[in-house]
mmCIF file with all atom_site columns, C-alpha atoms in Angstrom:
data_model
loop_
_atom_site.group_PDB
_atom_site.id
_atom_site.type_symbol
_atom_site.label_atom_id
_atom_site.label_alt_id
_atom_site.label_comp_id
_atom_site.label_asym_id
_atom_site.label_entity_id
_atom_site.label_seq_id
_atom_site.pdbx_PDB_ins_code
_atom_site.Cartn_x
_atom_site.Cartn_y
_atom_site.Cartn_z
_atom_site.occupancy
_atom_site.B_iso_or_equiv
_atom_site.pdbx_formal_charge
_atom_site.auth_seq_id
_atom_site.auth_comp_id
_atom_site.auth_asym_id
_atom_site.auth_atom_id
_atom_site.pdbx_PDB_model_num
ATOM 1  C CA . MET A 1 1  ? 33.343 -14.105 -26.898 1.00 0.00 ? 1429 MET A CA 1
ATOM 2  C CA . LEU A 1 2  ? 29.555 -14.510 -26.764 1.00 0.00 ? 1430 LEU A CA 1
ATOM 3  C CA . LEU A 1 3  ? 29.453 -13.658 -23.057 1.00 0.00 ? 1431 LEU A CA 1
ATOM 4  C CA . LEU A 1 4  ? 31.627 -10.598 -23.651 1.00 0.00 ? 1432 LEU A CA 1
ATOM 5  C CA . CYS A 1 5  ? 29.236 -9.470  -26.377 1.00 0.00 ? 1433 CYS A CA 1
ATOM 6  C CA . CYS A 1 6  ? 26.228 -9.929  -24.079 1.00 0.00 ? 1434 CYS A CA 1
ATOM 7  C CA . TYR A 1 7  ? 27.830 -7.745  -21.427 1.00 0.00 ? 1435 TYR A CA 1
ATOM 8  C CA . ALA A 1 8  ? 28.493 -5.065  -24.050 1.00 0.00 ? 1436 ALA A CA 1
ATOM 9  C CA . VAL A 1 9  ? 24.814 -5.138  -25.052 1.00 0.00 ? 1437 VAL A CA 1
ATOM 10 C CA . ALA A 1 10 ? 23.789 -4.850  -21.394 1.00 0.00 ? 1438 ALA A CA 1
ATOM 11 C CA . TYR A 1 11 ? 25.906 -1.716  -20.992 1.00 0.00 ? 1439 TYR A CA 1
ATOM 12 C CA . LEU A 1 12 ? 24.497 -0.316  -24.236 1.00 0.00 ? 1440 LEU A CA 1
ATOM 13 C CA . ASN A 1 13 ? 20.945 -0.850  -22.984 1.00 0.00 ? 1441 ASN A CA 1
ATOM 14 C CA . ARG A 1 14 ? 21.728 0.715   -19.632 1.00 0.00 ? 1442 ARG A CA 1
ATOM 15 C CA . GLY A 1 15 ? 23.264 3.670   -21.461 1.00 0.00 ? 1443 GLY A CA 1
ATOM 16 C CA . PHE A 1 16 ? 20.012 4.091   -23.404 1.00 0.00 ? 1444 PHE A CA 1
ATOM 17 C CA . SER A 1 17 ? 18.068 4.180   -20.148 1.00 0.00 ? 1445 SER A CA 1
ATOM 18 C CA . LYS A 1 18 ? 20.369 6.758   -18.613 1.00 0.00 ? 1446 LYS A CA 1
ATOM 19 C CA . GLY A 1 19 ? 20.218 8.872   -21.762 1.00 0.00 ? 1447 GLY A CA 1
ATOM 20 C CA . ASN A 1 20 ? 16.423 8.802   -21.662 1.00 0.00 ? 1448 ASN A CA 1
ATOM 21 C CA . LEU A 1 21 ? 16.659 10.141  -18.103 1.00 0.00 ? 1449 LEU A CA 1
ATOM 22 C CA . GLU A 1 22 ? 19.009 12.884  -19.371 1.00 0.00 ? 1450 GLU A CA 1
ATOM 23 C CA . ASP A 1 23 ? 21.868 11.404  -17.316 1.00 0.00 ? 1451 ASP A CA 1
ATOM 24 C CA . TYR A 1 24 ? 24.313 11.949  -20.151 1.00 0.00 ? 1452 TYR A CA 1
ATOM 25 C CA . SER A 1 25 ? 27.461 11.435  -18.090 1.00 0.00 ? 1453 SER A CA 1
ATOM 26 C CA . GLY A 1 26 ? 26.107 8.090   -16.903 1.00 0.00 ? 1454 GLY A CA 1
ATOM 27 C CA . ALA A 1 27 ? 25.119 7.152   -20.445 1.00 0.00 ? 1455 ALA A CA 1
ATOM 28 C CA . ILE A 1 28 ? 28.567 8.081   -21.743 1.00 0.00 ? 1456 ILE A CA 1
ATOM 29 C CA . ALA A 1 29 ? 30.185 5.926   -19.056 1.00 0.00 ? 1457 ALA A CA 1
ATOM 30 C CA . ASP A 1 30 ? 28.015 2.936   -19.975 1.00 0.00 ? 1458 ASP A CA 1
ATOM 31 C CA . PHE A 1 31 ? 28.598 3.330   -23.715 1.00 0.00 ? 1459 PHE A CA 1
ATOM 32 C CA . THR A 1 32 ? 32.326 3.603   -22.999 1.00 0.00 ? 1460 THR A CA 1
ATOM 33 C CA . LYS A 1 33 ? 32.201 0.359   -21.017 1.00 0.00 ? 1461 LYS A CA 1
ATOM 34 C CA . ALA A 1 34 ? 30.398 -1.349  -23.918 1.00 0.00 ? 1462 ALA A CA 1
ATOM 35 C CA . ILE A 1 35 ? 33.182 -0.149  -26.234 1.00 0.00 ? 1463 ILE A CA 1
ATOM 36 C CA . GLU A 1 36 ? 35.851 -1.426  -23.837 1.00 0.00 ? 1464 GLU A CA 1
ATOM 37 C CA . LEU A 1 37 ? 34.187 -4.845  -23.903 1.00 0.00 ? 1465 LEU A CA 1
ATOM 38 C CA . ASP A 1 38 ? 33.730 -4.819  -27.693 1.00 0.00 ? 1466 ASP A CA 1
ATOM 39 C CA . PRO A 1 39 ? 35.918 -2.248  -29.497 1.00 0.00 ? 1467 PRO A CA 1
ATOM 40 C CA . GLU A 1 40 ? 34.132 -3.004  -32.803 1.00 0.00 ? 1468 GLU A CA 1
ATOM 41 C CA . TYR A 1 41 ? 30.667 -2.120  -31.430 1.00 0.00 ? 1469 TYR A CA 1
ATOM 42 C CA . GLY A 1 42 ? 29.639 0.644   -33.818 1.00 0.00 ? 1470 GLY A CA 1
ATOM 43 C CA . ASP A 1 43 ? 26.265 1.215   -32.182 1.00 0.00 ? 1471 ASP A CA 1
ATOM 44 C CA . ALA A 1 44 ? 27.981 1.998   -28.871 1.00 0.00 ? 1472 ALA A CA 1
ATOM 45 C CA . TYR A 1 45 ? 30.220 4.609   -30.535 1.00 0.00 ? 1473 TYR A CA 1
ATOM 46 C CA . CYS A 1 46 ? 27.222 6.137   -32.280 1.00 0.00 ? 1474 CYS A CA 1
ATOM 47 C CA . ASN A 1 47 ? 25.154 6.383   -29.114 1.00 0.00 ? 1475 ASN A CA 1
ATOM 48 C CA . ARG A 1 48 ? 28.082 7.691   -27.105 1.00 0.00 ? 1476 ARG A CA 1
ATOM 49 C CA . GLY A 1 49 ? 28.376 10.412  -29.734 1.00 0.00 ? 1477 GLY A CA 1
ATOM 50 C CA . ILE A 1 50 ? 24.703 11.265  -29.308 1.00 0.00 ? 1478 ILE A CA 1
ATOM 51 C CA . ALA A 1 51 ? 25.089 11.470  -25.520 1.00 0.00 ? 1479 ALA A CA 1
ATOM 52 C CA . LYS A 1 52 ? 28.219 13.603  -25.849 1.00 0.00 ? 1480 LYS A CA 1
ATOM 53 C CA . GLU A 1 53 ? 26.450 15.916  -28.291 1.00 0.00 ? 1481 GLU A CA 1
ATOM 54 C CA . LYS A 1 54 ? 23.517 16.346  -25.903 1.00 0.00 ? 1482 LYS A CA 1
ATOM 55 C CA . ALA A 1 55 ? 25.949 17.001  -23.047 1.00 0.00 ? 1483 ALA A CA 1
ATOM 56 C CA . GLY A 1 56 ? 27.771 19.667  -25.053 1.00 0.00 ? 1484 GLY A CA 1
ATOM 57 C CA . LEU A 1 57 ? 30.973 17.617  -25.341 1.00 0.00 ? 1485 LEU A CA 1
ATOM 58 C CA . PRO A 1 58 ? 33.075 16.883  -28.449 1.00 0.00 ? 1486 PRO A CA 1
ATOM 59 C CA . TYR A 1 59 ? 31.402 14.038  -30.302 1.00 0.00 ? 1487 TYR A CA 1
ATOM 60 C CA . CYS A 1 60 ? 32.711 13.932  -33.889 1.00 0.00 ? 1488 CYS A CA 1
ATOM 61 C CA . SER A 1 61 ? 35.330 11.246  -33.236 1.00 0.00 ? 1489 SER A CA 1
ATOM 62 C CA . ASP A 1 62 ? 32.595 8.870   -32.024 1.00 0.00 ? 1490 ASP A CA 1
ATOM 63 C CA . TYR A 1 63 ? 30.453 9.473   -35.108 1.00 0.00 ? 1491 TYR A CA 1
ATOM 64 C CA . LYS A 1 64 ? 33.517 8.975   -37.315 1.00 0.00 ? 1492 LYS A CA 1
ATOM 65 C CA . LYS A 1 65 ? 34.445 5.673   -35.648 1.00 0.00 ? 1493 LYS A CA 1
ATOM 66 C CA . ALA A 1 66 ? 30.837 4.460   -35.776 1.00 0.00 ? 1494 ALA A CA 1
ATOM 67 C CA . CYS A 1 67 ? 30.745 5.314   -39.477 1.00 0.00 ? 1495 CYS A CA 1
ATOM 68 C CA . GLU A 1 68 ? 33.985 3.392   -40.057 1.00 0.00 ? 1496 GLU A CA 1
ATOM 69 C CA . LEU A 1 69 ? 32.338 0.407   -38.353 1.00 0.00 ? 1497 LEU A CA 1
ATOM 70 C CA . GLY A 1 70 ? 29.327 0.560   -40.682 1.00 0.00 ? 1498 GLY A CA 1
ATOM 71 C CA . GLU A 1 71 ? 26.781 2.638   -38.770 1.00 0.00 ? 1499 GLU A CA 1
ATOM 72 C CA . GLU A 1 72 ? 25.124 4.518   -41.648 1.00 0.00 ? 1500 GLU A CA 1
ATOM 73 C CA . ARG A 1 73 ? 23.250 7.028   -39.475 1.00 0.00 ? 1501 ARG A CA 1
ATOM 74 C CA . ALA A 1 74 ? 26.550 8.038   -37.887 1.00 0.00 ? 1502 ALA A CA 1
ATOM 75 C CA . CYS A 1 75 ? 28.021 8.583   -41.350 1.00 0.00 ? 1503 CYS A CA 1
ATOM 76 C CA . GLY A 1 76 ? 25.246 11.016  -42.169 1.00 0.00 ? 1504 GLY A CA 1
ATOM 77 C CA . TRP A 1 77 ? 25.620 12.888  -38.902 1.00 0.00 ? 1505 TRP A CA 1
ATOM 78 C CA . TYR A 1 78 ? 29.391 13.006  -39.249 1.00 0.00 ? 1506 TYR A CA 1
ATOM 79 C CA . ASN A 1 79 ? 29.146 14.371  -42.782 1.00 0.00 ? 1507 ASN A CA 1
ATOM 80 C CA . GLN A 1 80 ? 26.529 16.970  -41.785 1.00 0.00 ? 1508 GLN A CA 1
ATOM 81 C CA . GLN A 1 81 ? 27.957 18.145  -38.480 1.00 0.00 ? 1509 GLN A CA 1
ATOM 82 C CA . CYS A 1 82 ? 31.648 17.403  -38.385 1.00 0.00 ? 1510 CYS A CA 1
ATOM 83 C CA . ARG A 1 83 ? 33.116 18.246  -41.771 1.00 0.00 ? 1511 ARG A CA 1
#
């Protein structure tokens, strides 16, 4: 399980880098891979939501899931933008 978690973190970090380069489709793909490796990774859902929002794609379901997993910032964004 620890190795699986480390791979998820690696994809999350790569997604951050791609997002910083405004490669939102690449960031979304990496955050999605992190979620596939660890379906309880709230930070990956939250950051995928951010990338989707910046790309003009539907993002509320990611903020909602991140909130359900304890990501407080996602709860605020979901409540402000998606309700």
